[in-house]
Structure formats: C-alpha cells, structure tokens
CSV table of C-alpha atoms in Angstrom, one decimal:
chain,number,residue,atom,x,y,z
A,1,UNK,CA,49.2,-39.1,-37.7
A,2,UNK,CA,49.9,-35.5,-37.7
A,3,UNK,CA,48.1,-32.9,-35.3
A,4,UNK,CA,47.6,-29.2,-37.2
A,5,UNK,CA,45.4,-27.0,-35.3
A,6,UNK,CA,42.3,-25.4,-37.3
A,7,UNK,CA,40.8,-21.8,-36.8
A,8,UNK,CA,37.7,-21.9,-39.0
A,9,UNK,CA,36.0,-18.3,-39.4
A,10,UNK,CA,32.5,-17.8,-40.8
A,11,UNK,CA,32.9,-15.6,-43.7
A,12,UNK,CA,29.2,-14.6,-43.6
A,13,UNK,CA,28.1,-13.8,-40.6
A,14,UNK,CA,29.6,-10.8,-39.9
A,15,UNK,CA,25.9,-8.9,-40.6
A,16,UNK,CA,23.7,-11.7,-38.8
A,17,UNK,CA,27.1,-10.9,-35.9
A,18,UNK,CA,26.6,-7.3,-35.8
A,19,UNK,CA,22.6,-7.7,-35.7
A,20,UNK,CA,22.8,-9.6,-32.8
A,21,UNK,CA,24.8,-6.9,-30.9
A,22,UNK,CA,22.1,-4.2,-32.0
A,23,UNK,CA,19.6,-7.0,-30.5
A,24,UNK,CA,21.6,-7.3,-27.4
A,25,UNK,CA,21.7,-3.8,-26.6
A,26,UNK,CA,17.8,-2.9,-27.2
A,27,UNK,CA,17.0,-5.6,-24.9
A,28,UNK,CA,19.5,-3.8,-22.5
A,29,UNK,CA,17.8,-0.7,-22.8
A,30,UNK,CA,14.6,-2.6,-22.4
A,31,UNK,CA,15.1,-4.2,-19.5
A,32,UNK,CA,16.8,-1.3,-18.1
A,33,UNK,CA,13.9,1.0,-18.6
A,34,UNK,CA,11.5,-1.4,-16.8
A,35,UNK,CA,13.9,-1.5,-14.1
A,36,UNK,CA,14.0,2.1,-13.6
A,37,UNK,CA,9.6,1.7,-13.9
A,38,UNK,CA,9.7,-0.6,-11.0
A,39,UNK,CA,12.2,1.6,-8.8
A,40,UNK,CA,10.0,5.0,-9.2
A,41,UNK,CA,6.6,2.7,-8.3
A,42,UNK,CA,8.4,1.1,-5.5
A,43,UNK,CA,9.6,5.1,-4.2
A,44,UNK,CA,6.1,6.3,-5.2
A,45,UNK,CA,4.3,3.4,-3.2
A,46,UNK,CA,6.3,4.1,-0.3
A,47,UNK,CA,5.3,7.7,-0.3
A,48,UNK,CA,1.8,7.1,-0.8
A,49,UNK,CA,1.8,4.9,2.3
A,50,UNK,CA,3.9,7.3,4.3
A,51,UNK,CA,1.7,10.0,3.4
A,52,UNK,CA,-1.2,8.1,4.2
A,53,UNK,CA,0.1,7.2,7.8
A,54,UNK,CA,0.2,10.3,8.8
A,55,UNK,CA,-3.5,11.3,7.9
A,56,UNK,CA,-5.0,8.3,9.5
A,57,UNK,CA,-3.2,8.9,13.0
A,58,UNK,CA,-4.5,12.2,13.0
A,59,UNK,CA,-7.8,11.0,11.5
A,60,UNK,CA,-7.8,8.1,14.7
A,61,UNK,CA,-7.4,10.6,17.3
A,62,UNK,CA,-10.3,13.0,16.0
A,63,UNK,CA,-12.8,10.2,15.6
A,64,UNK,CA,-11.5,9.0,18.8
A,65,UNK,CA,-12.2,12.2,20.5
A,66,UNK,CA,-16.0,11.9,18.9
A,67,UNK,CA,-16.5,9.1,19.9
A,68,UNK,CA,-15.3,9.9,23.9
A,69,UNK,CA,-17.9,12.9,23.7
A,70,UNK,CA,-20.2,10.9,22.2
A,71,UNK,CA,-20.5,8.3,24.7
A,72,UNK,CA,-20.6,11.4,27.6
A,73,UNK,CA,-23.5,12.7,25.7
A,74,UNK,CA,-25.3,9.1,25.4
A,75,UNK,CA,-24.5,8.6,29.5
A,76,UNK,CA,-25.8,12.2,30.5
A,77,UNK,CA,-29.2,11.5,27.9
A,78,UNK,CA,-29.9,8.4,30.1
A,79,UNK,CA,-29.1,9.9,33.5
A,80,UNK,CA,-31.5,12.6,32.1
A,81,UNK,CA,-34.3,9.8,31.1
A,82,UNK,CA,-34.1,7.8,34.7
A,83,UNK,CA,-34.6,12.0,36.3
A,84,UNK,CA,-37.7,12.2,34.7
A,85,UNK,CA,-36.3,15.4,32.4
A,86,UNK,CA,-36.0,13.8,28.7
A,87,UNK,CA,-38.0,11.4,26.6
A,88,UNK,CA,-36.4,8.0,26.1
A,89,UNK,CA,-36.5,9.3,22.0
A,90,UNK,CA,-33.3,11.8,23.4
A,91,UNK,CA,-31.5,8.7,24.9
A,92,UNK,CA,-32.4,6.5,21.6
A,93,UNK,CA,-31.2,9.5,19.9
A,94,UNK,CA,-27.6,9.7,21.6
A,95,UNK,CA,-27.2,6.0,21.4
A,96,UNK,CA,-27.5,6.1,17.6
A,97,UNK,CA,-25.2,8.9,17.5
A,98,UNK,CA,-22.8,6.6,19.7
A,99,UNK,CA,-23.0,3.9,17.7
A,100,UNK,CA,-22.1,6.0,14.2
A,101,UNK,CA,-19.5,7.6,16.6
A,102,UNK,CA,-17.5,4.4,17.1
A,103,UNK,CA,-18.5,2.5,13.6
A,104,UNK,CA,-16.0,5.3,12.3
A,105,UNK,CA,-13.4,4.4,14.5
A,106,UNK,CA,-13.4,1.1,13.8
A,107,UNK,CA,-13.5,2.0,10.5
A,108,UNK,CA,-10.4,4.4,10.8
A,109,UNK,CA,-8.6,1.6,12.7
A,110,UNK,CA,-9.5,-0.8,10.1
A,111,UNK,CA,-7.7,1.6,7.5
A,112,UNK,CA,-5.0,2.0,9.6
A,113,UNK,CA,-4.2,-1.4,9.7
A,114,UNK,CA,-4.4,-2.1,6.3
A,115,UNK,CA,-2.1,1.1,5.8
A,116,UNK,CA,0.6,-0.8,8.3
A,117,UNK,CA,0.4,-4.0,6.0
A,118,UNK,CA,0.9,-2.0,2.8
A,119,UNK,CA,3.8,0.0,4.2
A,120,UNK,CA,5.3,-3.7,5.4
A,121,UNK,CA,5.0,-5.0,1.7
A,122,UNK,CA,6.2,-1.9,0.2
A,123,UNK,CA,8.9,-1.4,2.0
A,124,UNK,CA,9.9,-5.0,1.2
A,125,UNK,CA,9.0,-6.9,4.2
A,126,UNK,CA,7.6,-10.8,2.8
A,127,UNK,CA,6.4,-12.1,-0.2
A,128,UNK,CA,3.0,-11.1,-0.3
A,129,UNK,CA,1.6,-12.3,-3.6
C-alpha cells in the first residue's frame, strides 16, 4: 500500500471565504467601538464622582457650621426661657430649627457616603453588581 499525500482546495468558496473576512472585521469594529463606549463612561463616571466629592465636603462643613450655630441659638433660647425673658414658643422655635439644622447634615453625610462607594466602584474597586 502506497502513501500519496492529498491537498484538497474548495473551488467555491472563495466568495463565502472572502465574506467571512468582511464579517470578521465589522464585528472588530463593533466590538471595538463598544470598547471605546465603556472607556469614555468609565473616565466620565470617575469625573462625575470626583466632581461631586468636592461639592459635598464643602457642602458638609457649611451645614456643619449651621448646625453648631444652631444648637448655640437653641441653648441661649432655653437659658432665656428658665430667666424668665422669652416664651417657651422661642425655645420650641429654636429646637425645630435645630432639628432641620442637623437632619441636613445627616443628609449631606448620607450623600457623602454614597459618593465614597460610587467612587470605590468606579474606580474599579469590587464587583458590585
């Protein structure tokens, strides 16, 4: 028994070849285009939560500061009450104000927080999904 080697070549499929190619490289282009989507989302994310970072600190400290002078006022309105000067309406008054005063701040801490996660995820620390 003899051995001859055998190279077979499709005659036809030089198109059905050549279309596949064409295929090939759209999906390249594709794939590289949503690549490029995801990169300028990911750089866009990142700056949004950067930017954001910066507003809330200085956002903290103000409502902060409120709510420091806040809580003087609401201490001087009931030192002014037990002196006989004020109405306990002025204290009630102050109190409410104290209480709106550090609602923001919790609030503004609250946002703060959820700024630090979303910088964590963005800038790729975790699976978060």
């Amino acid at each position: 028994m003899e051995f001859y080697p055998r190279i077979t070549l499709p005659i036809f499929d030089a198109g059905r070849n050549q279309a596949n190619l064409k295929v090939s490289e759209v999906d390249r282009e594709i794939f590289l285009a949503q690549y490029e989507k995801t990169i300028q989302n990911a750089f866009r994310e990142v700056a949004d939560a950067l930017a954001q970072h910066g507003t809330l600190g200085e956002q903290m400290e103000a409502q902060q500061s409120l709510t420091d002078a806040t809580a003087v006022s609401y201490r001087l309105s009931e030192a002014r009450y037990r002196s006989g000067i004020t109405s306990y309406l002025n204290v009630l008054d102050a109190q409410r104000s104290l209480y709106s005063a550090q609602q923001g701040l919790i609030s503004v801490r609250l946002s703060r927080l959820v700024n630090l996660v979303t910088l964590y995820k963005v800038l790729g620390g975790g699976v978060m999904e």
